[in-house]
CSV table of C-alpha atoms in Angstrom, one decimal:
chain,number,residue,atom,x,y,z
P,23,MET,CA,5.0,-78.8,35.9
P,24,ILE,CA,4.9,-78.1,32.5
P,25,ARG,CA,7.9,-78.8,30.2
P,26,THR,CA,7.7,-79.0,26.5
P,27,PHE,CA,9.7,-80.6,24.0
P,28,ILE,CA,10.1,-80.3,20.1
P,29,PHE,CA,10.8,-82.7,17.8
P,30,ASN,CA,14.8,-82.4,16.3
P,31,GLU,CA,14.3,-83.7,12.1
P,32,ASP,CA,17.5,-83.8,11.6
P,33,LYS,CA,18.3,-85.3,14.8
P,34,SER,CA,15.7,-87.4,15.2
P,35,GLN,CA,15.5,-86.8,18.8
P,36,TRP,CA,13.0,-84.6,21.5
P,37,LEU,CA,14.7,-81.4,22.2
P,38,GLU,CA,13.7,-80.1,25.8
P,39,GLU,CA,12.4,-76.3,24.5
P,40,GLU,CA,12.0,-73.2,27.0
P,41,ASN,CA,10.8,-70.4,24.5
P,42,THR,CA,10.6,-70.9,20.6
P,43,LEU,CA,8.1,-72.5,19.3
P,44,LEU,CA,7.6,-72.2,15.1
P,45,ALA,CA,5.3,-72.9,12.8
P,46,HIS,CA,6.7,-76.6,11.5
P,47,ASP,CA,7.4,-78.0,14.5
P,48,ILE,CA,5.5,-80.2,16.3
P,49,CYS,CA,6.0,-80.3,19.8
P,50,THR,CA,5.3,-83.0,23.0
P,51,ILE,CA,3.6,-80.8,26.8
P,52,LEU,CA,4.0,-82.8,29.1
P,53,ASP,CA,2.2,-82.3,31.7
P,54,GLU,CA,3.2,-84.7,34.7
P,55,GLU,CA,0.9,-83.5,37.2
P,56,ASN,CA,-1.2,-85.1,35.4
P,57,GLU,CA,0.7,-88.1,33.8
P,58,ILE,CA,-0.5,-86.7,30.2
P,59,ILE,CA,1.5,-85.8,27.1
P,60,TYR,CA,-0.3,-83.7,24.7
P,61,PHE,CA,1.3,-84.4,20.4
P,62,TRP,CA,0.8,-80.5,19.2
P,63,SER,CA,1.7,-80.8,14.8
P,64,GLY,CA,2.2,-76.3,13.8
P,65,PRO,CA,0.7,-75.4,11.4
P,66,LYS,CA,3.3,-76.2,8.9
P,67,SER,CA,4.5,-79.1,10.0
P,68,ASN,CA,4.7,-81.8,6.7
P,69,LYS,CA,2.9,-85.4,7.9
P,70,GLU,CA,5.9,-87.3,7.3
P,71,LYS,CA,7.5,-85.2,9.8
P,72,ILE,CA,4.4,-85.7,12.1
P,73,ARG,CA,4.4,-89.4,11.6
P,74,ARG,CA,8.1,-90.2,12.7
P,75,GLY,CA,8.1,-87.4,15.5
P,76,TYR,CA,4.3,-89.2,16.5
P,77,LYS,CA,6.3,-92.9,16.6
P,78,GLN,CA,9.3,-92.1,18.6
P,79,ILE,CA,7.0,-90.9,21.6
P,80,LYS,CA,5.1,-93.8,21.2
P,81,GLU,CA,8.3,-96.0,21.3
P,82,LEU,CA,9.6,-93.4,24.0
P,83,ILE,CA,6.4,-94.1,26.4
P,84,SER,CA,5.9,-97.9,26.1
P,85,ASN,CA,10.2,-97.8,27.2
P,86,PHE,CA,8.9,-96.3,30.5
P,87,SER,CA,6.5,-99.4,30.3
P,88,THR,CA,6.3,-97.6,35.0
P,89,LEU,CA,4.5,-94.2,34.5
P,90,ASN,CA,1.0,-95.1,33.6
P,91,LEU,CA,1.6,-92.0,30.5
P,92,GLN,CA,-1.4,-90.5,27.9
P,93,LEU,CA,-1.0,-89.2,25.3
P,94,ILE,CA,-2.4,-87.1,23.1
P,95,MET,CA,-2.2,-86.0,19.7
P,96,THR,CA,-5.2,-83.0,18.6
P,97,LYS,CA,-4.5,-80.1,17.3
P,98,SER,CA,-7.1,-78.0,19.2
P,99,ASN,CA,-9.5,-78.0,23.2
P,100,PHE,CA,-5.9,-77.8,24.9
P,101,PRO,CA,-6.8,-77.5,29.1
P,102,LEU,CA,-6.3,-73.9,30.0
P,103,ASP,CA,-2.9,-74.0,31.3
P,104,ILE,CA,-1.8,-76.2,28.3
P,105,GLN,CA,-2.9,-73.7,25.7
P,106,ASN,CA,-1.2,-70.4,27.9
P,107,LYS,CA,2.2,-72.4,27.2
P,108,VAL,CA,1.8,-72.8,24.1
P,109,ASN,CA,0.3,-69.7,23.1
P,110,LEU,CA,3.1,-67.8,25.0
P,111,LEU,CA,6.0,-70.9,22.8
P,112,LEU,CA,3.9,-69.3,19.5
P,113,GLU,CA,4.1,-65.9,21.0
P,114,SER,CA,7.8,-65.6,21.1
P,115,VAL,CA,8.4,-65.2,17.1
P,116,LYS,CA,6.0,-62.2,16.3
P,117,ALA,CA,5.9,-59.1,17.2
P,118,GLY,CA,2.2,-57.4,17.7
P,119,ASP,CA,0.1,-59.9,15.9
P,120,GLU,CA,2.2,-60.3,13.0
P,121,SER,CA,5.4,-62.5,12.3
P,122,ILE,CA,8.2,-61.6,11.4
P,123,LEU,CA,9.5,-64.9,9.9
P,124,ARG,CA,7.2,-68.1,9.1
P,125,PHE,CA,10.3,-70.3,8.2
P,126,SER,CA,9.7,-73.8,8.2
P,127,ARG,CA,12.1,-76.3,6.8
P,128,PHE,CA,15.8,-75.9,8.1
P,129,THR,CA,17.0,-76.8,5.0
P,130,THR,CA,15.2,-73.3,3.9
P,131,ILE,CA,17.0,-71.7,7.2
P,132,ARG,CA,20.7,-72.6,6.8
P,133,ILE,CA,21.0,-71.6,3.6
P,134,TYR,CA,18.9,-68.0,3.4
P,135,SER,CA,21.1,-68.0,6.8
P,136,ILE,CA,24.3,-68.2,4.4
P,137,SER,CA,22.5,-66.5,1.0
P,138,ILE,CA,21.3,-62.8,3.4
P,139,ILE,CA,25.2,-62.7,4.4
P,140,ILE,CA,26.7,-62.6,0.8
P,141,SER,CA,23.7,-60.0,0.0
P,142,ILE,CA,24.9,-57.6,2.3
P,143,PHE,CA,28.8,-58.6,2.2
P,144,LEU,CA,29.2,-58.5,-1.7
P,145,PRO,CA,27.1,-55.1,-2.2
P,146,ILE,CA,30.3,-53.7,0.2
P,147,LEU,CA,32.8,-55.3,-1.8
P,148,LEU,CA,31.5,-54.0,-5.2
P,149,PHE,CA,31.0,-50.5,-4.4
P,150,ILE,CA,34.9,-51.2,-2.3
P,151,PHE,CA,36.5,-52.7,-6.1
P,152,LEU,CA,34.9,-49.5,-7.6
P,153,SER,CA,36.1,-46.5,-5.5
P,154,SER,CA,39.6,-48.3,-6.2
P,155,ALA,CA,39.4,-45.9,-9.2
P,156,LEU,CA,40.3,-43.2,-6.5
P,157,THR,CA,43.5,-44.2,-6.8
P,158,TRP,CA,44.5,-44.1,-10.3
P,159,ASN,CA,46.3,-40.8,-11.6
P,160,ILE,CA,45.4,-37.9,-11.7
P,161,SER,CA,46.1,-34.3,-12.7
P,162,ASN,CA,44.3,-31.5,-12.6
P,163,GLY,CA,40.7,-32.9,-11.0
P,164,THR,CA,41.4,-35.5,-14.4
P,165,TYR,CA,41.9,-39.4,-14.3
P,166,GLU,CA,44.3,-40.9,-16.3
P,167,VAL,CA,43.6,-44.5,-17.1
P,168,GLN,CA,44.2,-47.6,-18.8
P,169,SER,CA,42.3,-49.0,-21.0
P,170,SER,CA,43.3,-52.9,-19.6
P,171,VAL,CA,42.6,-51.3,-16.3
P,172,TYR,CA,39.6,-49.2,-16.7
P,173,ASP,CA,38.9,-53.3,-18.7
P,174,PHE,CA,39.1,-55.3,-16.0
P,175,TRP,CA,37.9,-52.5,-13.9
P,176,ILE,CA,34.4,-52.0,-14.9
P,177,ASP,CA,34.8,-55.9,-15.7
P,178,THR,CA,34.6,-57.5,-13.1
P,179,SER,CA,32.7,-54.6,-10.9
P,180,TRP,CA,30.1,-56.9,-13.3
P,181,LEU,CA,30.7,-59.8,-11.7
P,182,ILE,CA,30.4,-59.1,-8.8
P,183,ASN,CA,26.3,-57.6,-9.7
P,184,LEU,CA,26.2,-61.3,-11.4
P,185,ILE,CA,26.7,-62.9,-7.9
P,186,ILE,CA,25.0,-60.3,-6.2
P,187,LEU,CA,22.2,-60.7,-8.3
P,188,PHE,CA,22.2,-65.1,-8.2
P,189,PHE,CA,22.0,-64.7,-5.1
P,190,PHE,CA,19.1,-61.7,-4.4
P,191,SER,CA,17.5,-64.6,-7.1
P,192,LEU,CA,18.3,-67.5,-4.3
P,193,ASN,CA,16.6,-65.5,-1.3
P,194,LEU,CA,13.2,-64.3,-3.5
P,195,ILE,CA,12.8,-68.6,-5.0
P,196,ILE,CA,13.7,-69.3,-0.6
P,197,GLY,CA,11.0,-66.8,0.3
P,198,ILE,CA,8.8,-67.4,-2.0
P,199,ILE,CA,8.8,-71.1,-0.8
P,200,GLU,CA,8.1,-69.8,2.5
P,201,TYR,CA,6.3,-66.9,2.5
P,202,GLU,CA,8.4,-65.1,3.7
P,203,ASN,CA,6.7,-61.1,2.6
P,204,GLN,CA,9.5,-59.7,4.3
P,205,VAL,CA,11.8,-62.1,2.0
P,206,ILE,CA,10.2,-61.7,-0.8
P,207,ILE,CA,9.5,-57.8,-1.8
P,208,PHE,CA,13.3,-57.4,0.7
P,209,SER,CA,15.2,-59.7,-2.7
P,210,LEU,CA,12.7,-58.4,-5.6
P,211,ASN,CA,14.5,-55.0,-5.0
P,212,GLY,CA,17.5,-56.2,-4.3
P,213,LEU,CA,17.2,-57.9,-7.4
P,214,ILE,CA,15.8,-54.9,-10.0
P,215,ILE,CA,18.4,-52.4,-8.6
P,216,SER,CA,21.2,-55.3,-9.4
P,217,ILE,CA,20.3,-55.6,-12.9
P,218,GLY,CA,19.6,-52.1,-13.8
P,219,LEU,CA,22.7,-52.1,-12.2
P,220,LEU,CA,23.9,-54.4,-14.6
P,221,ILE,CA,22.5,-52.7,-17.8
P,222,TYR,CA,24.5,-49.7,-16.5
P,223,LEU,CA,28.1,-51.2,-16.1
P,224,ASN,CA,27.4,-52.9,-19.1
P,225,GLN,CA,27.9,-49.2,-21.2
P,226,GLY,CA,31.9,-49.6,-20.6
P,227,ILE,CA,33.5,-47.3,-22.0
P,228,PHE,CA,29.9,-45.3,-22.6
P,229,LEU,CA,30.2,-44.6,-18.5
P,230,PHE,CA,32.1,-41.6,-18.9
P,231,LEU,CA,32.5,-38.3,-20.6
P,232,PHE,CA,36.2,-39.0,-22.4
P,233,GLN,CA,38.4,-36.3,-22.3
P,234,GLU,CA,40.4,-34.6,-25.0
P,235,GLY,CA,43.9,-36.5,-25.0
P,236,SER,CA,42.1,-39.5,-24.3
P,237,THR,CA,43.4,-42.5,-26.9
P,238,LEU,CA,42.7,-45.7,-27.6
P,239,THR,CA,44.8,-47.2,-24.7
P,240,ILE,CA,44.6,-44.2,-21.7
P,241,TYR,CA,41.1,-42.6,-21.0
P,242,TYR,CA,41.2,-39.3,-19.1
P,243,ILE,CA,37.9,-38.8,-17.3
P,244,LEU,CA,37.2,-35.7,-14.8
P,245,GLN,CA,37.0,-36.8,-11.0
P,246,GLN,CA,33.5,-34.8,-10.1
P,247,ASP,CA,32.6,-37.2,-13.4
P,248,ILE,CA,33.9,-40.5,-10.7
P,249,PHE,CA,31.9,-39.3,-7.4
P,250,ILE,CA,29.1,-39.0,-9.5
P,251,PHE,CA,29.7,-42.3,-10.7
P,252,LEU,CA,30.0,-43.4,-7.3
P,253,LEU,CA,27.3,-41.7,-5.5
P,254,ILE,CA,24.9,-43.0,-7.4
P,255,ILE,CA,26.3,-46.5,-6.8
P,256,LEU,CA,26.3,-46.2,-2.7
P,257,ILE,CA,22.9,-44.4,-2.9
P,258,THR,CA,21.3,-47.8,-5.1
P,259,ILE,CA,23.3,-49.8,-3.5
P,260,LEU,CA,22.3,-48.6,0.3
P,261,ILE,CA,18.2,-49.2,-1.3
P,262,TYR,CA,18.7,-52.6,-1.2
P,263,GLU,CA,20.6,-52.8,1.7
P,264,ILE,CA,20.0,-51.2,4.2
P,265,PRO,CA,17.0,-54.0,4.1
P,266,ASN,CA,18.5,-56.4,3.5
P,267,ILE,CA,20.7,-56.3,7.2
P,268,TYR,CA,17.8,-55.0,8.6
P,269,LYS,CA,16.4,-58.9,8.2
P,270,LEU,CA,19.5,-60.3,8.4
P,271,ILE,CA,19.4,-59.0,12.3
P,272,THR,CA,15.9,-60.3,13.0
P,273,PHE,CA,16.5,-63.4,11.1
P,274,PHE,CA,19.9,-64.5,13.7
P,275,LYS,CA,17.9,-63.3,16.3
P,276,THR,CA,14.8,-65.9,15.6
P,277,TYR,CA,16.4,-69.0,14.5
P,278,ARG,CA,19.9,-68.7,15.9
P,279,LYS,CA,19.3,-71.5,17.4
P,280,PHE,CA,18.7,-73.6,14.1
P,281,ILE,CA,20.8,-72.5,12.4
P,282,PHE,CA,24.3,-73.5,14.3
């Protein structure tokens, strides 16, 4: 019987794993029939993790002196059945010939899991808040809004979008650290659009053509101008929201057990 174990760096212990093997993992494959333990390290596993894992597996073997276990440390030249087991575990995080995700650190996995959720939630909050303009007083197809309410509406929307910009920047940094192309592309897309929205919202009172009768304290805005504005915001948000929702689904499908 062949059993596989992955070294959990946070818990500093070997845990049995039968489904997934990642590029940052170090793994031991126990061939119970031949009493051999094969030590495998992924291409992204760091030297300190390998050192700690190897030291601990040596200590575990020494504690079972009654067993004649042989430890073999290699990255290749495994027996065919052992290599097939490794390949099977690696295939679980692939789609076709391309990796879905290749995160190599528990820290970046957990930070990204939080960051991408916030990156998806905040644009929805932004659109809902901007849509509050539809609740302004309306008469004959024209919205009436106090200047103080309008300024708060713009300033708060600008602040929310600034926070969105920060989290897309964080996602981009994580993508660069992990060499994860989808994260880089989707985050860069959100980053560019968020900067564009910041510039757009920064126009303030110049976003709309105020109608006749507007004063320094009361603004009159055509209903259709508000509709067009919200449609523009919705389309731009969807451009980065849809890819990031897709990424969130694939990310949690692959890495959920490393997050919780």
